[in-house]
Amino acid sequence: KLAVPITIEVDTPKEVMANMRRELRGGVGFTWQGWNQAANYWLRNGGNLDEAIRFSDRSLGIAATYGNLMVRAQLLEKKGNAAGAKEARAKAMTVANENDLNLAGYQLLGAKKIDEAIAQFQAIVQKYPESWNARDSLAEALAVKGDKAAAIASYEKALAMVKDEPNKKRIKAAI
């Protein structure tokens, strides 16, 4: 009936990366996602950026995607290479699909870069004119800016295009 407190300390990032390195020797190492996940882990957890760049190189060697190019851009930025980061972001935008572009717009909106987010959503509407979601996202950004008339016009276009009831209800409520 004696309780004795003990402290157990574990270097979690070190242990996680040791496990990731083992995993990358197997099937996961044949996918861009595995290498990108390892690079992103070091990026997010303050790990070895040189190793993360090597992981990023391996990921990009398998396939250049929006996801791994954006991780690469963030790694380069963290290492102080602003020009390289800008180049990686630009390349990411050329391979991005609608969802990737939409996510980038919401990231700008979340960072309070409202005018940049609006420009991003307008570009998505131009690239995907049949997308109700692009118009809905643009409307949301316009509403955040306070441009009520433009937001309502964009919401109404989205409403005319959307098929499913839950989104129709949500858009009507926003209008």
JSON list of C-alpha atoms in Angstrom, two decimals:
[
{"chain": "A", "resi": 1, "resn": "LYS", "atom": "CA", "xyz": [0.00, 0.00, 0.00]},
{"chain": "A", "resi": 2, "resn": "LEU", "atom": "CA", "xyz": [2.98, 2.25, -0.51]},
{"chain": "A", "resi": 3, "resn": "ALA", "atom": "CA", "xyz": [2.86, 4.72, -3.45]},
{"chain": "A", "resi": 4, "resn": "VAL", "atom": "CA", "xyz": [6.17, 5.97, -4.75]},
{"chain": "A", "resi": 5, "resn": "PRO", "atom": "CA", "xyz": [6.16, 8.61, -7.48]},
{"chain": "A", "resi": 6, "resn": "ILE", "atom": "CA", "xyz": [8.58, 8.10, -10.33]},
{"chain": "A", "resi": 7, "resn": "THR", "atom": "CA", "xyz": [9.27, 10.19, -13.39]},
{"chain": "A", "resi": 8, "resn": "ILE", "atom": "CA", "xyz": [9.65, 8.57, -16.77]},
{"chain": "A", "resi": 9, "resn": "GLU", "atom": "CA", "xyz": [10.95, 10.76, -19.53]},
{"chain": "A", "resi": 10, "resn": "VAL", "atom": "CA", "xyz": [10.90, 9.83, -23.19]},
{"chain": "A", "resi": 11, "resn": "ASP", "atom": "CA", "xyz": [12.26, 11.85, -26.09]},
{"chain": "A", "resi": 12, "resn": "THR", "atom": "CA", "xyz": [9.10, 11.37, -28.14]},
{"chain": "A", "resi": 13, "resn": "PRO", "atom": "CA", "xyz": [10.30, 12.99, -31.39]},
{"chain": "A", "resi": 14, "resn": "LYS", "atom": "CA", "xyz": [13.48, 10.89, -31.29]},
{"chain": "A", "resi": 15, "resn": "GLU", "atom": "CA", "xyz": [11.49, 7.68, -30.73]},
{"chain": "A", "resi": 16, "resn": "VAL", "atom": "CA", "xyz": [8.90, 8.56, -33.39]},
{"chain": "A", "resi": 17, "resn": "MET", "atom": "CA", "xyz": [11.62, 9.28, -35.97]},
{"chain": "A", "resi": 18, "resn": "ALA", "atom": "CA", "xyz": [13.48, 6.07, -35.12]},
{"chain": "A", "resi": 19, "resn": "ASN", "atom": "CA", "xyz": [10.24, 4.21, -35.83]},
{"chain": "A", "resi": 20, "resn": "MET", "atom": "CA", "xyz": [9.64, 6.19, -39.04]},
{"chain": "A", "resi": 21, "resn": "ARG", "atom": "CA", "xyz": [13.14, 5.39, -40.29]},
{"chain": "A", "resi": 22, "resn": "ARG", "atom": "CA", "xyz": [12.44, 1.67, -39.71]},
{"chain": "A", "resi": 23, "resn": "GLU", "atom": "CA", "xyz": [9.09, 1.95, -41.51]},
{"chain": "A", "resi": 24, "resn": "LEU", "atom": "CA", "xyz": [10.71, 3.74, -44.46]},
{"chain": "A", "resi": 25, "resn": "ARG", "atom": "CA", "xyz": [12.92, 0.68, -45.05]},
{"chain": "A", "resi": 26, "resn": "GLY", "atom": "CA", "xyz": [9.77, -1.32, -45.82]},
{"chain": "A", "resi": 27, "resn": "GLY", "atom": "CA", "xyz": [6.77, -0.78, -48.07]},
{"chain": "A", "resi": 28, "resn": "VAL", "atom": "CA", "xyz": [6.14, 2.75, -46.85]},
{"chain": "A", "resi": 29, "resn": "GLY", "atom": "CA", "xyz": [9.49, 3.74, -48.35]},
{"chain": "A", "resi": 30, "resn": "PHE", "atom": "CA", "xyz": [8.10, 3.12, -51.83]},
{"chain": "A", "resi": 31, "resn": "THR", "atom": "CA", "xyz": [5.49, 5.87, -51.48]},
{"chain": "A", "resi": 32, "resn": "TRP", "atom": "CA", "xyz": [5.87, 9.63, -51.61]},
{"chain": "A", "resi": 33, "resn": "GLN", "atom": "CA", "xyz": [3.51, 9.89, -48.63]},
{"chain": "A", "resi": 34, "resn": "GLY", "atom": "CA", "xyz": [5.81, 8.03, -46.22]},
{"chain": "A", "resi": 35, "resn": "TRP", "atom": "CA", "xyz": [8.83, 10.21, -46.96]},
{"chain": "A", "resi": 36, "resn": "ASN", "atom": "CA", "xyz": [6.69, 13.34, -46.88]},
{"chain": "A", "resi": 37, "resn": "GLN", "atom": "CA", "xyz": [5.19, 12.36, -43.54]},
{"chain": "A", "resi": 38, "resn": "ALA", "atom": "CA", "xyz": [8.67, 11.94, -42.07]},
{"chain": "A", "resi": 39, "resn": "ALA", "atom": "CA", "xyz": [9.80, 15.32, -43.45]},
{"chain": "A", "resi": 40, "resn": "ASN", "atom": "CA", "xyz": [6.65, 16.97, -42.12]},
{"chain": "A", "resi": 41, "resn": "TYR", "atom": "CA", "xyz": [7.14, 15.39, -38.69]},
{"chain": "A", "resi": 42, "resn": "TRP", "atom": "CA", "xyz": [10.58, 16.98, -38.36]},
{"chain": "A", "resi": 43, "resn": "LEU", "atom": "CA", "xyz": [9.17, 20.28, -39.64]},
{"chain": "A", "resi": 44, "resn": "ARG", "atom": "CA", "xyz": [6.36, 20.30, -37.06]},
{"chain": "A", "resi": 45, "resn": "ASN", "atom": "CA", "xyz": [8.40, 19.00, -34.14]},
{"chain": "A", "resi": 46, "resn": "GLY", "atom": "CA", "xyz": [11.61, 20.99, -34.48]},
{"chain": "A", "resi": 47, "resn": "GLY", "atom": "CA", "xyz": [13.74, 18.12, -35.67]},
{"chain": "A", "resi": 48, "resn": "ASN", "atom": "CA", "xyz": [16.71, 17.78, -37.98]},
{"chain": "A", "resi": 49, "resn": "LEU", "atom": "CA", "xyz": [15.86, 20.00, -40.96]},
{"chain": "A", "resi": 50, "resn": "ASP", "atom": "CA", "xyz": [18.72, 18.63, -43.08]},
{"chain": "A", "resi": 51, "resn": "GLU", "atom": "CA", "xyz": [17.33, 15.13, -42.66]},
{"chain": "A", "resi": 52, "resn": "ALA", "atom": "CA", "xyz": [13.83, 16.47, -43.36]},
{"chain": "A", "resi": 53, "resn": "ILE", "atom": "CA", "xyz": [15.11, 17.98, -46.64]},
{"chain": "A", "resi": 54, "resn": "ARG", "atom": "CA", "xyz": [16.57, 14.57, -47.58]},
{"chain": "A", "resi": 55, "resn": "PHE", "atom": "CA", "xyz": [13.21, 12.95, -46.80]},
{"chain": "A", "resi": 56, "resn": "SER", "atom": "CA", "xyz": [11.53, 15.62, -48.91]},
{"chain": "A", "resi": 57, "resn": "ASP", "atom": "CA", "xyz": [13.94, 14.90, -51.78]},
{"chain": "A", "resi": 58, "resn": "ARG", "atom": "CA", "xyz": [12.97, 11.22, -51.66]},
{"chain": "A", "resi": 59, "resn": "SER", "atom": "CA", "xyz": [9.26, 12.06, -51.60]},
{"chain": "A", "resi": 60, "resn": "LEU", "atom": "CA", "xyz": [9.56, 14.43, -54.56]},
{"chain": "A", "resi": 61, "resn": "GLY", "atom": "CA", "xyz": [11.66, 11.86, -56.42]},
{"chain": "A", "resi": 62, "resn": "ILE", "atom": "CA", "xyz": [8.68, 9.50, -56.33]},
{"chain": "A", "resi": 63, "resn": "ALA", "atom": "CA", "xyz": [6.00, 12.08, -57.21]},
{"chain": "A", "resi": 64, "resn": "ALA", "atom": "CA", "xyz": [5.68, 15.86, -57.04]},
{"chain": "A", "resi": 65, "resn": "THR", "atom": "CA", "xyz": [2.33, 16.62, -55.42]},
{"chain": "A", "resi": 66, "resn": "TYR", "atom": "CA", "xyz": [0.75, 19.66, -53.88]},
{"chain": "A", "resi": 67, "resn": "GLY", "atom": "CA", "xyz": [1.24, 18.17, -50.41]},
{"chain": "A", "resi": 68, "resn": "ASN", "atom": "CA", "xyz": [4.92, 17.34, -50.60]},
{"chain": "A", "resi": 69, "resn": "LEU", "atom": "CA", "xyz": [5.79, 20.54, -52.47]},
{"chain": "A", "resi": 70, "resn": "MET", "atom": "CA", "xyz": [4.13, 22.60, -49.73]},
{"chain": "A", "resi": 71, "resn": "VAL", "atom": "CA", "xyz": [6.08, 20.71, -47.05]},
{"chain": "A", "resi": 72, "resn": "ARG", "atom": "CA", "xyz": [9.23, 21.37, -49.07]},
{"chain": "A", "resi": 73, "resn": "ALA", "atom": "CA", "xyz": [8.37, 25.08, -49.23]},
{"chain": "A", "resi": 74, "resn": "GLN", "atom": "CA", "xyz": [7.90, 25.26, -45.47]},
{"chain": "A", "resi": 75, "resn": "LEU", "atom": "CA", "xyz": [11.19, 23.42, -44.87]},
{"chain": "A", "resi": 76, "resn": "LEU", "atom": "CA", "xyz": [13.07, 25.78, -47.17]},
{"chain": "A", "resi": 77, "resn": "GLU", "atom": "CA", "xyz": [11.44, 28.77, -45.52]},
{"chain": "A", "resi": 78, "resn": "LYS", "atom": "CA", "xyz": [12.41, 27.49, -42.07]},
{"chain": "A", "resi": 79, "resn": "LYS", "atom": "CA", "xyz": [16.00, 27.07, -43.29]},
{"chain": "A", "resi": 80, "resn": "GLY", "atom": "CA", "xyz": [16.01, 30.70, -44.51]},
{"chain": "A", "resi": 81, "resn": "ASN", "atom": "CA", "xyz": [15.72, 29.99, -48.24]},
{"chain": "A", "resi": 82, "resn": "ALA", "atom": "CA", "xyz": [12.84, 32.34, -49.14]},
{"chain": "A", "resi": 83, "resn": "ALA", "atom": "CA", "xyz": [13.47, 32.10, -52.90]},
{"chain": "A", "resi": 84, "resn": "GLY", "atom": "CA", "xyz": [13.45, 28.30, -52.84]},
{"chain": "A", "resi": 85, "resn": "ALA", "atom": "CA", "xyz": [10.28, 28.31, -50.72]},
{"chain": "A", "resi": 86, "resn": "LYS", "atom": "CA", "xyz": [8.56, 30.66, -53.18]},
{"chain": "A", "resi": 87, "resn": "GLU", "atom": "CA", "xyz": [9.58, 28.45, -56.10]},
{"chain": "A", "resi": 88, "resn": "ALA", "atom": "CA", "xyz": [8.26, 25.30, -54.35]},
{"chain": "A", "resi": 89, "resn": "ARG", "atom": "CA", "xyz": [4.94, 27.02, -53.57]},
{"chain": "A", "resi": 90, "resn": "ALA", "atom": "CA", "xyz": [4.58, 28.16, -57.17]},
{"chain": "A", "resi": 91, "resn": "LYS", "atom": "CA", "xyz": [5.24, 24.63, -58.43]},
{"chain": "A", "resi": 92, "resn": "ALA", "atom": "CA", "xyz": [2.74, 23.26, -55.89]},
{"chain": "A", "resi": 93, "resn": "MET", "atom": "CA", "xyz": [0.04, 25.50, -57.33]},
{"chain": "A", "resi": 94, "resn": "THR", "atom": "CA", "xyz": [0.63, 24.09, -60.81]},
{"chain": "A", "resi": 95, "resn": "VAL", "atom": "CA", "xyz": [-0.07, 20.51, -59.69]},
{"chain": "A", "resi": 96, "resn": "ALA", "atom": "CA", "xyz": [-2.86, 21.35, -57.23]},
{"chain": "A", "resi": 97, "resn": "ASN", "atom": "CA", "xyz": [-6.41, 20.10, -57.73]},
{"chain": "A", "resi": 98, "resn": "GLU", "atom": "CA", "xyz": [-9.53, 21.99, -56.71]},
{"chain": "A", "resi": 99, "resn": "ASN", "atom": "CA", "xyz": [-9.48, 20.71, -53.14]},
{"chain": "A", "resi": 100, "resn": "ASP", "atom": "CA", "xyz": [-5.81, 21.61, -52.73]},
{"chain": "A", "resi": 101, "resn": "LEU", "atom": "CA", "xyz": [-6.44, 25.12, -54.01]},
{"chain": "A", "resi": 102, "resn": "ASN", "atom": "CA", "xyz": [-9.48, 25.48, -51.76]},
{"chain": "A", "resi": 103, "resn": "LEU", "atom": "CA", "xyz": [-7.45, 24.40, -48.74]},
{"chain": "A", "resi": 104, "resn": "ALA", "atom": "CA", "xyz": [-4.79, 26.98, -49.63]},
{"chain": "A", "resi": 105, "resn": "GLY", "atom": "CA", "xyz": [-7.52, 29.64, -49.73]},
{"chain": "A", "resi": 106, "resn": "TYR", "atom": "CA", "xyz": [-8.82, 28.66, -46.30]},
{"chain": "A", "resi": 107, "resn": "GLN", "atom": "CA", "xyz": [-5.27, 28.69, -44.93]},
{"chain": "A", "resi": 108, "resn": "LEU", "atom": "CA", "xyz": [-4.95, 32.28, -46.15]},
{"chain": "A", "resi": 109, "resn": "LEU", "atom": "CA", "xyz": [-8.31, 33.12, -44.61]},
{"chain": "A", "resi": 110, "resn": "GLY", "atom": "CA", "xyz": [-7.22, 31.54, -41.32]},
{"chain": "A", "resi": 111, "resn": "ALA", "atom": "CA", "xyz": [-4.04, 33.62, -41.41]},
{"chain": "A", "resi": 112, "resn": "LYS", "atom": "CA", "xyz": [-6.20, 36.76, -41.75]},
{"chain": "A", "resi": 113, "resn": "LYS", "atom": "CA", "xyz": [-4.92, 37.37, -45.30]},
{"chain": "A", "resi": 114, "resn": "ILE", "atom": "CA", "xyz": [-8.44, 38.06, -46.49]},
{"chain": "A", "resi": 115, "resn": "ASP", "atom": "CA", "xyz": [-7.67, 39.82, -49.78]},
{"chain": "A", "resi": 116, "resn": "GLU", "atom": "CA", "xyz": [-5.22, 37.05, -50.74]},
{"chain": "A", "resi": 117, "resn": "ALA", "atom": "CA", "xyz": [-7.82, 34.43, -49.82]},
{"chain": "A", "resi": 118, "resn": "ILE", "atom": "CA", "xyz": [-10.43, 36.18, -51.97]},
{"chain": "A", "resi": 119, "resn": "ALA", "atom": "CA", "xyz": [-7.99, 36.27, -54.90]},
{"chain": "A", "resi": 120, "resn": "GLN", "atom": "CA", "xyz": [-7.28, 32.55, -54.37]},
{"chain": "A", "resi": 121, "resn": "PHE", "atom": "CA", "xyz": [-11.00, 31.67, -54.34]},
{"chain": "A", "resi": 122, "resn": "GLN", "atom": "CA", "xyz": [-11.61, 33.84, -57.42]},
{"chain": "A", "resi": 123, "resn": "ALA", "atom": "CA", "xyz": [-8.87, 31.93, -59.22]},
{"chain": "A", "resi": 124, "resn": "ILE", "atom": "CA", "xyz": [-10.54, 28.64, -58.25]},
{"chain": "A", "resi": 125, "resn": "VAL", "atom": "CA", "xyz": [-13.88, 29.90, -59.62]},
{"chain": "A", "resi": 126, "resn": "GLN", "atom": "CA", "xyz": [-12.11, 30.79, -62.88]},
{"chain": "A", "resi": 127, "resn": "LYS", "atom": "CA", "xyz": [-10.40, 27.40, -63.11]},
{"chain": "A", "resi": 128, "resn": "TYR", "atom": "CA", "xyz": [-13.46, 25.40, -62.00]},
{"chain": "A", "resi": 129, "resn": "PRO", "atom": "CA", "xyz": [-16.51, 27.42, -63.15]},
{"chain": "A", "resi": 130, "resn": "GLU", "atom": "CA", "xyz": [-18.89, 24.50, -62.58]},
{"chain": "A", "resi": 131, "resn": "SER", "atom": "CA", "xyz": [-17.92, 24.11, -58.92]},
{"chain": "A", "resi": 132, "resn": "TRP", "atom": "CA", "xyz": [-20.54, 25.20, -56.43]},
{"chain": "A", "resi": 133, "resn": "ASN", "atom": "CA", "xyz": [-17.96, 24.69, -53.68]},
{"chain": "A", "resi": 134, "resn": "ALA", "atom": "CA", "xyz": [-15.57, 27.23, -55.22]},
{"chain": "A", "resi": 135, "resn": "ARG", "atom": "CA", "xyz": [-18.34, 29.84, -55.28]},
{"chain": "A", "resi": 136, "resn": "ASP", "atom": "CA", "xyz": [-19.39, 28.95, -51.73]},
{"chain": "A", "resi": 137, "resn": "SER", "atom": "CA", "xyz": [-15.81, 29.39, -50.49]},
{"chain": "A", "resi": 138, "resn": "LEU", "atom": "CA", "xyz": [-15.48, 32.71, -52.30]},
{"chain": "A", "resi": 139, "resn": "ALA", "atom": "CA", "xyz": [-18.74, 33.85, -50.71]},
{"chain": "A", "resi": 140, "resn": "GLU", "atom": "CA", "xyz": [-17.43, 32.91, -47.28]},
{"chain": "A", "resi": 141, "resn": "ALA", "atom": "CA", "xyz": [-14.26, 34.97, -47.79]},
{"chain": "A", "resi": 142, "resn": "LEU", "atom": "CA", "xyz": [-16.26, 37.92, -49.11]},
{"chain": "A", "resi": 143, "resn": "ALA", "atom": "CA", "xyz": [-18.51, 37.72, -46.05]},
{"chain": "A", "resi": 144, "resn": "VAL", "atom": "CA", "xyz": [-15.46, 37.78, -43.76]},
{"chain": "A", "resi": 145, "resn": "LYS", "atom": "CA", "xyz": [-14.27, 40.91, -45.56]},
{"chain": "A", "resi": 146, "resn": "GLY", "atom": "CA", "xyz": [-17.69, 42.48, -45.03]},
{"chain": "A", "resi": 147, "resn": "ASP", "atom": "CA", "xyz": [-18.65, 42.67, -48.71]},
{"chain": "A", "resi": 148, "resn": "LYS", "atom": "CA", "xyz": [-22.21, 41.53, -48.08]},
{"chain": "A", "resi": 149, "resn": "ALA", "atom": "CA", "xyz": [-23.58, 42.14, -51.59]},
{"chain": "A", "resi": 150, "resn": "ALA", "atom": "CA", "xyz": [-20.78, 40.21, -53.33]},
{"chain": "A", "resi": 151, "resn": "ALA", "atom": "CA", "xyz": [-21.00, 37.41, -50.73]},
{"chain": "A", "resi": 152, "resn": "ILE", "atom": "CA", "xyz": [-24.74, 37.02, -51.29]},
{"chain": "A", "resi": 153, "resn": "ALA", "atom": "CA", "xyz": [-24.28, 37.00, -55.09]},
{"chain": "A", "resi": 154, "resn": "SER", "atom": "CA", "xyz": [-21.65, 34.27, -54.81]},
{"chain": "A", "resi": 155, "resn": "TYR", "atom": "CA", "xyz": [-23.76, 32.26, -52.35]},
{"chain": "A", "resi": 156, "resn": "GLU", "atom": "CA", "xyz": [-26.74, 32.50, -54.72]},
{"chain": "A", "resi": 157, "resn": "LYS", "atom": "CA", "xyz": [-24.63, 31.16, -57.62]},
{"chain": "A", "resi": 158, "resn": "ALA", "atom": "CA", "xyz": [-23.44, 28.30, -55.40]},
{"chain": "A", "resi": 159, "resn": "LEU", "atom": "CA", "xyz": [-27.02, 27.59, -54.31]},
{"chain": "A", "resi": 160, "resn": "ALA", "atom": "CA", "xyz": [-28.15, 27.36, -57.94]},
{"chain": "A", "resi": 161, "resn": "MET", "atom": "CA", "xyz": [-25.45, 24.73, -58.59]},
{"chain": "A", "resi": 162, "resn": "VAL", "atom": "CA", "xyz": [-25.45, 22.59, -55.43]},
{"chain": "A", "resi": 163, "resn": "LYS", "atom": "CA", "xyz": [-27.37, 19.31, -55.47]},
{"chain": "A", "resi": 164, "resn": "ASP", "atom": "CA", "xyz": [-27.37, 17.98, -51.91]},
{"chain": "A", "resi": 165, "resn": "GLU", "atom": "CA", "xyz": [-29.86, 19.17, -49.29]},
{"chain": "A", "resi": 166, "resn": "PRO", "atom": "CA", "xyz": [-27.49, 19.69, -46.35]},
{"chain": "A", "resi": 167, "resn": "ASN", "atom": "CA", "xyz": [-25.37, 22.12, -48.36]},
{"chain": "A", "resi": 168, "resn": "LYS", "atom": "CA", "xyz": [-28.46, 23.82, -49.80]},
{"chain": "A", "resi": 169, "resn": "LYS", "atom": "CA", "xyz": [-29.70, 24.42, -46.25]},
{"chain": "A", "resi": 170, "resn": "ARG", "atom": "CA", "xyz": [-26.32, 25.69, -45.08]},
{"chain": "A", "resi": 171, "resn": "ILE", "atom": "CA", "xyz": [-26.00, 28.11, -48.02]},
{"chain": "A", "resi": 172, "resn": "LYS", "atom": "CA", "xyz": [-29.58, 29.37, -47.53]},
{"chain": "A", "resi": 173, "resn": "ALA", "atom": "CA", "xyz": [-28.80, 29.98, -43.87]},
{"chain": "A", "resi": 174, "resn": "ALA", "atom": "CA", "xyz": [-25.65, 31.93, -44.83]},
{"chain": "A", "resi": 175, "resn": "ILE", "atom": "CA", "xyz": [-27.63, 34.09, -47.27]}
]
